[in-house]
Amino acid sequence: MINFNFHQHSVFSDGKAEPEAYVQQAVKLGFEAIGFSEHSPLPFDTPFSLKQKNIERYVATIESLKEKYSNKLSIYRSLELDFIPGFSEKFEQWKQACKVDYAIGGVHLVKPPHTDELWFTDGPDRTIYDNGVEKYFDNNIKKAVTTYYHQINGMVESQRFDVVAHVDKITMHNQNRYFTEDEKWYRALVSETLHLIKEKDLIIEINTRGLYKKRSNKLFPDSETLQQVINLNIPVIVSSDAHQPEEINLFFDYAVSKLRQYGCKRIMFFKEGRWIEKGL
Ligand SMILES: [Zn+2]
Ligand SMILES: [Zn+2]
């Protein structure tokens, strides 16, 4: 059983509850550790990011929870940092401002060529995804998906962080409508990204959120991509990307059974300032 979760959002970004409510839920479930990973501030207004004016309060709130619950579980402060070439600040800036214990990097907003608009590929609304494929990529899904993976590659090559969030989330709104994951061009893109992640010694997150939000019937990543992650011996964590306390361990058993099925024997755990392996 996994009794830790290093990726969750509270009211400091787009989560639904105060941090302490997640801590209480974690204690109730007998968790060893939890980490808060609010969406990093961005240089424009968004409904989901941590506001710059709230950084100090975020740091202080998690700090006081660390103390208050120190005899019950370990609590960490992190960020889910958005990488948008030409827009996002260096990860280092927010990591330092928020005094994070570790850092998660991810892509939710894709920067298409020849425009300063951004393509939002996440969230519940599939029409935003479809409209973006049409508007920014002339309905060429290969171009769209390639731009996404190249943005992840750029993040992996240029920023310092620990965990790659939901690496293939670009497939969430695809639902096999534009392409299937066994297509050669798609496998080549994924393979390039995974090799780069391996080279940089990063951890890949296995994210269960799509399943319990019913936006997907799979993990991110799953199937061929998850198999390749395991084959390449890239370290993994399982997280639920919780936005409310009841979500902190959803579909963990399912993820573990999938990981075992693909031959995974270890999972990463954050302890005393570093990532260590735990047997699965
Ligand atoms: Zn995310
Ligand atoms: Zn998240």
PDB file of C-alpha atoms and ligand atoms in Angstrom:
ATOM      1  CA  MET A   1       0.000   0.000   0.000  1.00  0.00           C
ATOM      2  CA  ILE A   2       1.273   3.464  -0.842  1.00  0.00           C
ATOM      3  CA  ASN A   3       0.815   5.794   2.112  1.00  0.00           C
ATOM      4  CA  PHE A   4       2.319   8.966   0.731  1.00  0.00           C
ATOM      5  CA  ASN A   5       1.456  11.512  -1.957  1.00  0.00           C
ATOM      6  CA  PHE A   6       3.825  14.209  -3.148  1.00  0.00           C
ATOM      7  CA  HIS A   7       1.540  15.983  -5.631  1.00  0.00           C
ATOM      8  CA  GLN A   8      -1.493  17.855  -4.371  1.00  0.00           C
ATOM      9  CA  HIS A   9      -3.073  21.294  -4.583  1.00  0.00           C
ATOM     10  CA  SER A  10      -4.712  23.316  -1.805  1.00  0.00           C
ATOM     11  CA  VAL A  11      -6.527  26.680  -1.908  1.00  0.00           C
ATOM     12  CA  PHE A  12      -3.106  28.288  -2.473  1.00  0.00           C
ATOM     13  CA  SER A  13      -3.548  27.260  -6.123  1.00  0.00           C
ATOM     14  CA  ASP A  14      -6.622  25.533  -7.562  1.00  0.00           C
ATOM     15  CA  GLY A  15      -7.345  23.049  -4.777  1.00  0.00           C
ATOM     16  CA  LYS A  16     -10.610  23.121  -2.859  1.00  0.00           C
ATOM     17  CA  ALA A  17      -9.464  22.998   0.785  1.00  0.00           C
ATOM     18  CA  GLU A  18      -7.006  24.510   3.236  1.00  0.00           C
ATOM     19  CA  PRO A  19      -3.725  22.595   3.555  1.00  0.00           C
ATOM     20  CA  GLU A  20      -4.580  21.371   7.046  1.00  0.00           C
ATOM     21  CA  ALA A  21      -7.620  19.464   5.752  1.00  0.00           C
ATOM     22  CA  TYR A  22      -5.294  17.370   3.548  1.00  0.00           C
ATOM     23  CA  VAL A  23      -2.973  16.783   6.478  1.00  0.00           C
ATOM     24  CA  GLN A  24      -5.874  15.602   8.636  1.00  0.00           C
ATOM     25  CA  GLN A  25      -7.016  13.240   5.906  1.00  0.00           C
ATOM     26  CA  ALA A  26      -3.451  11.939   5.548  1.00  0.00           C
ATOM     27  CA  VAL A  27      -3.247  11.288   9.297  1.00  0.00           C
ATOM     28  CA  LYS A  28      -6.599   9.510   9.177  1.00  0.00           C
ATOM     29  CA  LEU A  29      -5.306   7.250   6.391  1.00  0.00           C
ATOM     30  CA  GLY A  30      -2.068   6.524   8.252  1.00  0.00           C
ATOM     31  CA  PHE A  31       0.135   8.344   5.741  1.00  0.00           C
ATOM     32  CA  GLU A  32       3.878   8.660   6.317  1.00  0.00           C
ATOM     33  CA  ALA A  33       4.281  11.786   4.205  1.00  0.00           C
ATOM     34  CA  ILE A  34       2.505  14.313   2.026  1.00  0.00           C
ATOM     35  CA  GLY A  35       3.732  17.162  -0.125  1.00  0.00           C
ATOM     36  CA  PHE A  36       1.941  20.277  -1.359  1.00  0.00           C
ATOM     37  CA  SER A  37       2.701  21.217  -4.954  1.00  0.00           C
ATOM     38  CA  GLU A  38       0.802  24.377  -5.816  1.00  0.00           C
ATOM     39  CA  HIS A  39       0.893  25.580  -9.428  1.00  0.00           C
ATOM     40  CA  SER A  40       3.778  28.041  -9.704  1.00  0.00           C
ATOM     41  CA  PRO A  41       3.047  31.735 -10.309  1.00  0.00           C
ATOM     42  CA  LEU A  42       2.946  32.763 -13.984  1.00  0.00           C
ATOM     43  CA  PRO A  43       3.606  36.191 -15.519  1.00  0.00           C
ATOM     44  CA  PHE A  44      -0.092  36.529 -16.390  1.00  0.00           C
ATOM     45  CA  ASP A  45      -3.344  36.011 -14.500  1.00  0.00           C
ATOM     46  CA  THR A  46      -4.654  32.460 -14.300  1.00  0.00           C
ATOM     47  CA  PRO A  47      -7.421  30.910 -12.226  1.00  0.00           C
ATOM     48  CA  PHE A  48      -5.106  28.093 -11.119  1.00  0.00           C
ATOM     49  CA  SER A  49      -1.682  29.482 -10.099  1.00  0.00           C
ATOM     50  CA  LEU A  50      -0.305  30.458  -6.719  1.00  0.00           C
ATOM     51  CA  LYS A  51      -0.479  34.261  -6.507  1.00  0.00           C
ATOM     52  CA  GLN A  52       2.822  35.991  -5.922  1.00  0.00           C
ATOM     53  CA  LYS A  53       1.315  37.967  -3.041  1.00  0.00           C
ATOM     54  CA  ASN A  54       0.438  34.691  -1.281  1.00  0.00           C
ATOM     55  CA  ILE A  55       3.926  33.151  -1.404  1.00  0.00           C
ATOM     56  CA  GLU A  56       4.915  34.231   2.096  1.00  0.00           C
ATOM     57  CA  ARG A  57       1.682  32.917   3.545  1.00  0.00           C
ATOM     58  CA  TYR A  58       2.114  29.616   1.661  1.00  0.00           C
ATOM     59  CA  VAL A  59       5.593  29.185   3.112  1.00  0.00           C
ATOM     60  CA  ALA A  60       4.455  30.064   6.641  1.00  0.00           C
ATOM     61  CA  THR A  61       1.316  27.906   6.525  1.00  0.00           C
ATOM     62  CA  ILE A  62       3.163  24.753   5.484  1.00  0.00           C
ATOM     63  CA  GLU A  63       5.940  25.544   7.939  1.00  0.00           C
ATOM     64  CA  SER A  64       3.532  25.687  10.856  1.00  0.00           C
ATOM     65  CA  LEU A  65       1.829  22.453   9.740  1.00  0.00           C
ATOM     66  CA  LYS A  66       5.239  20.749   9.574  1.00  0.00           C
ATOM     67  CA  GLU A  67       5.737  21.648  13.209  1.00  0.00           C
ATOM     68  CA  LYS A  68       2.233  20.959  14.438  1.00  0.00           C
ATOM     69  CA  TYR A  69       2.135  17.446  12.930  1.00  0.00           C
ATOM     70  CA  SER A  70       5.831  16.575  13.292  1.00  0.00           C
ATOM     71  CA  ASN A  71       5.121  13.534  15.448  1.00  0.00           C
ATOM     72  CA  LYS A  72       2.488  12.197  13.026  1.00  0.00           C
ATOM     73  CA  LEU A  73       3.868  12.488   9.471  1.00  0.00           C
ATOM     74  CA  SER A  74       6.315  14.359   7.258  1.00  0.00           C
ATOM     75  CA  ILE A  75       4.929  17.357   5.390  1.00  0.00           C
ATOM     76  CA  TYR A  76       6.694  18.934   2.423  1.00  0.00           C
ATOM     77  CA  ARG A  77       6.353  22.147   0.474  1.00  0.00           C
ATOM     78  CA  SER A  78       6.787  21.953  -3.272  1.00  0.00           C
ATOM     79  CA  LEU A  79       5.564  23.513  -6.512  1.00  0.00           C
ATOM     80  CA  GLU A  80       4.230  22.139  -9.758  1.00  0.00           C
ATOM     81  CA  LEU A  81       6.163  24.469 -12.039  1.00  0.00           C
ATOM     82  CA  ASP A  82       4.792  25.317 -15.456  1.00  0.00           C
ATOM     83  CA  PHE A  83       7.305  25.513 -18.275  1.00  0.00           C
ATOM     84  CA  ILE A  84       6.260  27.808 -21.142  1.00  0.00           C
ATOM     85  CA  PRO A  85       9.130  28.887 -23.406  1.00  0.00           C
ATOM     86  CA  GLY A  86       9.281  32.673 -23.662  1.00  0.00           C
ATOM     87  CA  PHE A  87       6.796  33.107 -20.796  1.00  0.00           C
ATOM     88  CA  SER A  88       7.628  31.246 -17.586  1.00  0.00           C
ATOM     89  CA  GLU A  89      10.395  32.448 -15.286  1.00  0.00           C
ATOM     90  CA  LYS A  90      13.265  30.167 -14.371  1.00  0.00           C
ATOM     91  CA  PHE A  91      12.107  27.386 -12.030  1.00  0.00           C
ATOM     92  CA  GLU A  92      14.903  28.419  -9.655  1.00  0.00           C
ATOM     93  CA  GLN A  93      13.198  31.762  -8.951  1.00  0.00           C
ATOM     94  CA  TRP A  94       9.991  30.217  -7.567  1.00  0.00           C
ATOM     95  CA  LYS A  95      11.764  27.291  -5.939  1.00  0.00           C
ATOM     96  CA  GLN A  96      13.784  29.738  -3.878  1.00  0.00           C
ATOM     97  CA  ALA A  97      10.894  32.099  -3.150  1.00  0.00           C
ATOM     98  CA  CYS A  98       8.787  29.199  -1.844  1.00  0.00           C
ATOM     99  CA  LYS A  99      11.719  27.412  -0.181  1.00  0.00           C
ATOM    100  CA  VAL A 100      10.614  24.112  -1.691  1.00  0.00           C
ATOM    101  CA  ASP A 101      11.747  20.697  -0.504  1.00  0.00           C
ATOM    102  CA  TYR A 102      11.581  19.278  -4.053  1.00  0.00           C
ATOM    103  CA  ALA A 103      10.158  20.438  -7.386  1.00  0.00           C
ATOM    104  CA  ILE A 104       7.721  19.041  -9.943  1.00  0.00           C
ATOM    105  CA  GLY A 105       7.796  20.293 -13.536  1.00  0.00           C
ATOM    106  CA  GLY A 106       4.959  20.058 -16.022  1.00  0.00           C
ATOM    107  CA  VAL A 107       3.386  21.412 -19.185  1.00  0.00           C
ATOM    108  CA  HIS A 108      -0.277  22.476 -19.192  1.00  0.00           C
ATOM    109  CA  LEU A 109      -0.054  25.400 -21.615  1.00  0.00           C
ATOM    110  CA  VAL A 110       1.567  24.721 -24.969  1.00  0.00           C
ATOM    111  CA  LYS A 111       3.244  27.581 -26.852  1.00  0.00           C
ATOM    112  CA  PRO A 112       2.358  27.166 -30.546  1.00  0.00           C
ATOM    113  CA  PRO A 113       4.707  28.604 -33.175  1.00  0.00           C
ATOM    114  CA  HIS A 114       3.931  31.996 -34.761  1.00  0.00           C
ATOM    115  CA  THR A 115       1.609  33.290 -32.011  1.00  0.00           C
ATOM    116  CA  ASP A 116       1.763  34.568 -28.448  1.00  0.00           C
ATOM    117  CA  GLU A 117      -1.436  32.758 -27.537  1.00  0.00           C
ATOM    118  CA  LEU A 118      -1.212  29.537 -25.537  1.00  0.00           C
ATOM    119  CA  TRP A 119      -2.975  26.215 -26.055  1.00  0.00           C
ATOM    120  CA  PHE A 120      -4.473  24.886 -22.800  1.00  0.00           C
ATOM    121  CA  THR A 121      -4.325  21.095 -23.053  1.00  0.00           C
ATOM    122  CA  ASP A 122      -5.492  20.171 -19.545  1.00  0.00           C
ATOM    123  CA  GLY A 123      -8.703  20.771 -17.565  1.00  0.00           C
ATOM    124  CA  PRO A 124     -12.165  19.306 -18.065  1.00  0.00           C
ATOM    125  CA  ASP A 125     -13.092  20.975 -21.350  1.00  0.00           C
ATOM    126  CA  ARG A 126     -12.295  18.911 -24.436  1.00  0.00           C
ATOM    127  CA  THR A 127     -13.458  21.628 -26.858  1.00  0.00           C
ATOM    128  CA  ILE A 128     -10.559  23.865 -25.783  1.00  0.00           C
ATOM    129  CA  TYR A 129      -8.214  21.054 -26.820  1.00  0.00           C
ATOM    130  CA  ASP A 130      -9.977  20.472 -30.123  1.00  0.00           C
ATOM    131  CA  ASN A 131     -10.181  24.189 -30.941  1.00  0.00           C
ATOM    132  CA  GLY A 132      -6.448  24.527 -30.241  1.00  0.00           C
ATOM    133  CA  VAL A 133      -5.535  21.690 -32.592  1.00  0.00           C
ATOM    134  CA  GLU A 134      -7.525  23.450 -35.279  1.00  0.00           C
ATOM    135  CA  LYS A 135      -6.591  27.063 -34.581  1.00  0.00           C
ATOM    136  CA  TYR A 136      -2.883  26.727 -33.823  1.00  0.00           C
ATOM    137  CA  PHE A 137      -1.887  23.617 -35.790  1.00  0.00           C
ATOM    138  CA  ASP A 138      -4.210  23.571 -38.844  1.00  0.00           C
ATOM    139  CA  ASN A 139      -5.818  20.405 -37.466  1.00  0.00           C
ATOM    140  CA  ASN A 140      -2.482  18.631 -37.750  1.00  0.00           C
ATOM    141  CA  ILE A 141      -2.382  16.513 -34.596  1.00  0.00           C
ATOM    142  CA  LYS A 142       1.204  15.416 -35.240  1.00  0.00           C
ATOM    143  CA  LYS A 143       2.334  19.052 -35.171  1.00  0.00           C
ATOM    144  CA  ALA A 144       0.324  19.730 -32.018  1.00  0.00           C
ATOM    145  CA  VAL A 145       1.551  16.697 -30.085  1.00  0.00           C
ATOM    146  CA  THR A 146       5.123  17.182 -31.290  1.00  0.00           C
ATOM    147  CA  THR A 147       5.061  20.767 -29.987  1.00  0.00           C
ATOM    148  CA  TYR A 148       3.895  19.467 -26.585  1.00  0.00           C
ATOM    149  CA  TYR A 149       6.663  16.865 -26.272  1.00  0.00           C
ATOM    150  CA  HIS A 150       9.301  19.298 -27.527  1.00  0.00           C
ATOM    151  CA  GLN A 151       8.176  21.725 -24.819  1.00  0.00           C
ATOM    152  CA  ILE A 152       8.653  18.970 -22.226  1.00  0.00           C
ATOM    153  CA  ASN A 153      12.088  18.255 -23.711  1.00  0.00           C
ATOM    154  CA  GLY A 154      12.947  21.952 -23.428  1.00  0.00           C
ATOM    155  CA  MET A 155      11.894  21.919 -19.778  1.00  0.00           C
ATOM    156  CA  VAL A 156      13.956  18.811 -19.029  1.00  0.00           C
ATOM    157  CA  GLU A 157      17.004  20.315 -20.730  1.00  0.00           C
ATOM    158  CA  SER A 158      16.812  23.845 -19.334  1.00  0.00           C
ATOM    159  CA  GLN A 159      15.312  23.657 -15.821  1.00  0.00           C
ATOM    160  CA  ARG A 160      16.350  22.028 -12.562  1.00  0.00           C
ATOM    161  CA  PHE A 161      13.637  19.954 -10.882  1.00  0.00           C
ATOM    162  CA  ASP A 162      12.977  16.442  -9.570  1.00  0.00           C
ATOM    163  CA  VAL A 163       9.778  15.001 -11.001  1.00  0.00           C
ATOM    164  CA  VAL A 164       8.143  15.192 -14.439  1.00  0.00           C
ATOM    165  CA  ALA A 165       4.378  15.536 -13.918  1.00  0.00           C
ATOM    166  CA  HIS A 166       1.944  13.442 -15.990  1.00  0.00           C
ATOM    167  CA  VAL A 167       4.331  13.204 -18.941  1.00  0.00           C
ATOM    168  CA  ASP A 168       1.751  12.102 -21.542  1.00  0.00           C
ATOM    169  CA  LYS A 169      -1.253  14.125 -20.393  1.00  0.00           C
ATOM    170  CA  ILE A 170      -1.563  15.426 -23.947  1.00  0.00           C
ATOM    171  CA  THR A 171      -3.360  12.123 -24.629  1.00  0.00           C
ATOM    172  CA  MET A 172      -6.167  12.886 -22.142  1.00  0.00           C
ATOM    173  CA  HIS A 173      -8.483  14.692 -24.528  1.00  0.00           C
ATOM    174  CA  ASN A 174      -7.353  12.665 -27.532  1.00  0.00           C
ATOM    175  CA  GLN A 175      -9.302   9.555 -26.440  1.00  0.00           C
ATOM    176  CA  ASN A 176      -8.060   7.804 -29.599  1.00  0.00           C
ATOM    177  CA  ARG A 177      -9.929  10.318 -31.741  1.00  0.00           C
ATOM    178  CA  TYR A 178      -6.973  11.925 -33.526  1.00  0.00           C
ATOM    179  CA  PHE A 179      -4.380   9.163 -33.120  1.00  0.00           C
ATOM    180  CA  THR A 180      -3.637   5.956 -31.252  1.00  0.00           C
ATOM    181  CA  GLU A 181      -0.626   5.585 -29.010  1.00  0.00           C
ATOM    182  CA  ASP A 182       0.850   2.732 -31.022  1.00  0.00           C
ATOM    183  CA  GLU A 183       1.422   4.920 -34.085  1.00  0.00           C
ATOM    184  CA  LYS A 184       5.068   5.054 -35.059  1.00  0.00           C
ATOM    185  CA  TRP A 185       5.479   8.834 -35.008  1.00  0.00           C
ATOM    186  CA  TYR A 186       3.935   8.992 -31.536  1.00  0.00           C
ATOM    187  CA  ARG A 187       6.139   6.229 -30.128  1.00  0.00           C
ATOM    188  CA  ALA A 188       9.217   7.988 -31.520  1.00  0.00           C
ATOM    189  CA  LEU A 189       8.278  11.243 -29.773  1.00  0.00           C
ATOM    190  CA  VAL A 190       7.634   9.513 -26.446  1.00  0.00           C
ATOM    191  CA  SER A 191      10.820   7.511 -26.754  1.00  0.00           C
ATOM    192  CA  GLU A 192      12.915  10.629 -27.330  1.00  0.00           C
ATOM    193  CA  THR A 193      11.400  12.333 -24.269  1.00  0.00           C
ATOM    194  CA  LEU A 194      11.797   9.303 -22.007  1.00  0.00           C
ATOM    195  CA  HIS A 195      15.449   8.864 -22.985  1.00  0.00           C
ATOM    196  CA  LEU A 196      16.077  12.516 -22.189  1.00  0.00           C
ATOM    197  CA  ILE A 197      14.374  12.170 -18.788  1.00  0.00           C
ATOM    198  CA  LYS A 198      16.490   9.095 -18.094  1.00  0.00           C
ATOM    199  CA  GLU A 199      19.670  10.937 -19.077  1.00  0.00           C
ATOM    200  CA  LYS A 200      18.834  13.782 -16.660  1.00  0.00           C
ATOM    201  CA  ASP A 201      18.079  11.351 -13.793  1.00  0.00           C
ATOM    202  CA  LEU A 202      14.563  12.653 -13.272  1.00  0.00           C
ATOM    203  CA  ILE A 203      11.616  10.840 -11.733  1.00  0.00           C
ATOM    204  CA  ILE A 204       8.447  10.195 -13.717  1.00  0.00           C
ATOM    205  CA  GLU A 205       5.127  10.630 -11.993  1.00  0.00           C
ATOM    206  CA  ILE A 206       2.373   8.053 -12.501  1.00  0.00           C
ATOM    207  CA  ASN A 207      -0.706  10.258 -12.132  1.00  0.00           C
ATOM    208  CA  THR A 208      -4.135   8.811 -11.245  1.00  0.00           C
ATOM    209  CA  ARG A 209      -6.222  11.987 -11.573  1.00  0.00           C
ATOM    210  CA  GLY A 210      -7.725  11.264 -14.999  1.00  0.00           C
ATOM    211  CA  LEU A 211      -9.228   8.029 -13.668  1.00  0.00           C
ATOM    212  CA  TYR A 212     -11.104   9.375 -10.657  1.00  0.00           C
ATOM    213  CA  LYS A 213     -12.134  12.555 -12.477  1.00  0.00           C
ATOM    214  CA  LYS A 214     -13.421  10.249 -15.215  1.00  0.00           C
ATOM    215  CA  ARG A 215     -11.608  12.286 -17.860  1.00  0.00           C
ATOM    216  CA  SER A 216      -9.683   9.233 -18.929  1.00  0.00           C
ATOM    217  CA  ASN A 217      -9.639   5.450 -18.601  1.00  0.00           C
ATOM    218  CA  LYS A 218      -5.914   5.336 -17.978  1.00  0.00           C
ATOM    219  CA  LEU A 219      -3.033   6.493 -15.859  1.00  0.00           C
ATOM    220  CA  PHE A 220      -0.651   9.205 -17.065  1.00  0.00           C
ATOM    221  CA  PRO A 221       1.413   7.460 -18.329  1.00  0.00           C
ATOM    222  CA  ASP A 222      -0.062   4.016 -18.979  1.00  0.00           C
ATOM    223  CA  SER A 223       0.179   1.084 -21.438  1.00  0.00           C
ATOM    224  CA  GLU A 224       3.075   1.229 -23.956  1.00  0.00           C
ATOM    225  CA  THR A 225       4.490   4.414 -22.462  1.00  0.00           C
ATOM    226  CA  LEU A 226       4.410   3.111 -18.897  1.00  0.00           C
ATOM    227  CA  GLN A 227       5.986  -0.138 -20.080  1.00  0.00           C
ATOM    228  CA  GLN A 228       8.822   1.826 -21.680  1.00  0.00           C
ATOM    229  CA  VAL A 229       9.335   3.883 -18.497  1.00  0.00           C
ATOM    230  CA  ILE A 230       9.758   0.638 -16.545  1.00  0.00           C
ATOM    231  CA  ASN A 231      11.945  -0.967 -19.212  1.00  0.00           C
ATOM    232  CA  LEU A 232      14.255   2.048 -19.171  1.00  0.00           C
ATOM    233  CA  ASN A 233      14.426   1.711 -15.379  1.00  0.00           C
ATOM    234  CA  ILE A 234      13.341   5.333 -14.863  1.00  0.00           C
ATOM    235  CA  PRO A 235      12.368   5.890 -11.206  1.00  0.00           C
ATOM    236  CA  VAL A 236       8.665   6.569 -10.610  1.00  0.00           C
ATOM    237  CA  ILE A 237       6.316   7.987  -8.012  1.00  0.00           C
ATOM    238  CA  VAL A 238       2.579   7.401  -7.858  1.00  0.00           C
ATOM    239  CA  SER A 239       0.474  10.448  -7.084  1.00  0.00           C
ATOM    240  CA  SER A 240      -3.161  11.444  -7.244  1.00  0.00           C
ATOM    241  CA  ASP A 241      -2.696  15.156  -8.005  1.00  0.00           C
ATOM    242  CA  ALA A 242      -5.396  15.732  -5.369  1.00  0.00           C
ATOM    243  CA  HIS A 243      -7.424  18.943  -5.456  1.00  0.00           C
ATOM    244  CA  GLN A 244      -9.453  17.980  -2.400  1.00  0.00           C
ATOM    245  CA  PRO A 245      -8.633  15.947   0.720  1.00  0.00           C
ATOM    246  CA  GLU A 246     -10.771  12.930  -0.270  1.00  0.00           C
ATOM    247  CA  GLU A 247      -8.614  12.506  -3.373  1.00  0.00           C
ATOM    248  CA  ILE A 248      -5.221  12.000  -1.758  1.00  0.00           C
ATOM    249  CA  ASN A 249      -4.980   8.252  -2.397  1.00  0.00           C
ATOM    250  CA  LEU A 250      -7.507   7.527  -5.127  1.00  0.00           C
ATOM    251  CA  PHE A 251      -6.619   4.710  -7.550  1.00  0.00           C
ATOM    252  CA  PHE A 252      -3.302   4.044  -5.775  1.00  0.00           C
ATOM    253  CA  ASP A 253      -3.988   0.301  -5.541  1.00  0.00           C
ATOM    254  CA  TYR A 254      -4.829   0.249  -9.226  1.00  0.00           C
ATOM    255  CA  ALA A 255      -1.602   2.094 -10.100  1.00  0.00           C
ATOM    256  CA  VAL A 256       0.474  -0.303  -8.013  1.00  0.00           C
ATOM    257  CA  SER A 257      -1.078  -3.345  -9.664  1.00  0.00           C
ATOM    258  CA  LYS A 258      -0.394  -1.815 -13.092  1.00  0.00           C
ATOM    259  CA  LEU A 259       3.209  -1.033 -12.154  1.00  0.00           C
ATOM    260  CA  ARG A 260       3.770  -4.581 -10.898  1.00  0.00           C
ATOM    261  CA  GLN A 261       2.196  -5.969 -14.049  1.00  0.00           C
ATOM    262  CA  TYR A 262       4.763  -4.043 -16.104  1.00  0.00           C
ATOM    263  CA  GLY A 263       7.627  -5.340 -13.974  1.00  0.00           C
ATOM    264  CA  CYS A 264       8.233  -2.339 -11.738  1.00  0.00           C
ATOM    265  CA  LYS A 265       9.913  -3.287  -8.469  1.00  0.00           C
ATOM    266  CA  ARG A 266      10.563   0.052  -6.793  1.00  0.00           C
ATOM    267  CA  ILE A 267       8.956   3.381  -6.187  1.00  0.00           C
ATOM    268  CA  MET A 268      10.546   6.626  -4.999  1.00  0.00           C
ATOM    269  CA  PHE A 269       9.904   8.190  -1.597  1.00  0.00           C
ATOM    270  CA  PHE A 270      11.066  11.586  -0.350  1.00  0.00           C
ATOM    271  CA  LYS A 271      12.792  11.474   3.004  1.00  0.00           C
ATOM    272  CA  GLU A 272      15.064  13.888   4.853  1.00  0.00           C
ATOM    273  CA  GLY A 273      15.783  16.022   1.816  1.00  0.00           C
ATOM    274  CA  ARG A 274      16.320  13.328  -0.813  1.00  0.00           C
ATOM    275  CA  TRP A 275      14.572  10.699  -2.903  1.00  0.00           C
ATOM    276  CA  ILE A 276      15.070   7.106  -1.810  1.00  0.00           C
ATOM    277  CA  GLU A 277      13.799   3.827  -3.221  1.00  0.00           C
ATOM    278  CA  LYS A 278      11.111   1.720  -1.656  1.00  0.00           C
ATOM    279  CA  GLY A 279      10.288  -1.801  -2.735  1.00  0.00           C
ATOM    280  CA  LEU A 280       6.942  -2.191  -4.436  1.00  0.00           C
TER     281      LEU A 280
HETATM  282 ZN    ZN B   1      -0.482  19.153 -13.657  1.00  0.00          ZN
HETATM  283 ZN    ZN B   2      -1.140  19.039 -10.272  1.00  0.00          ZN
END
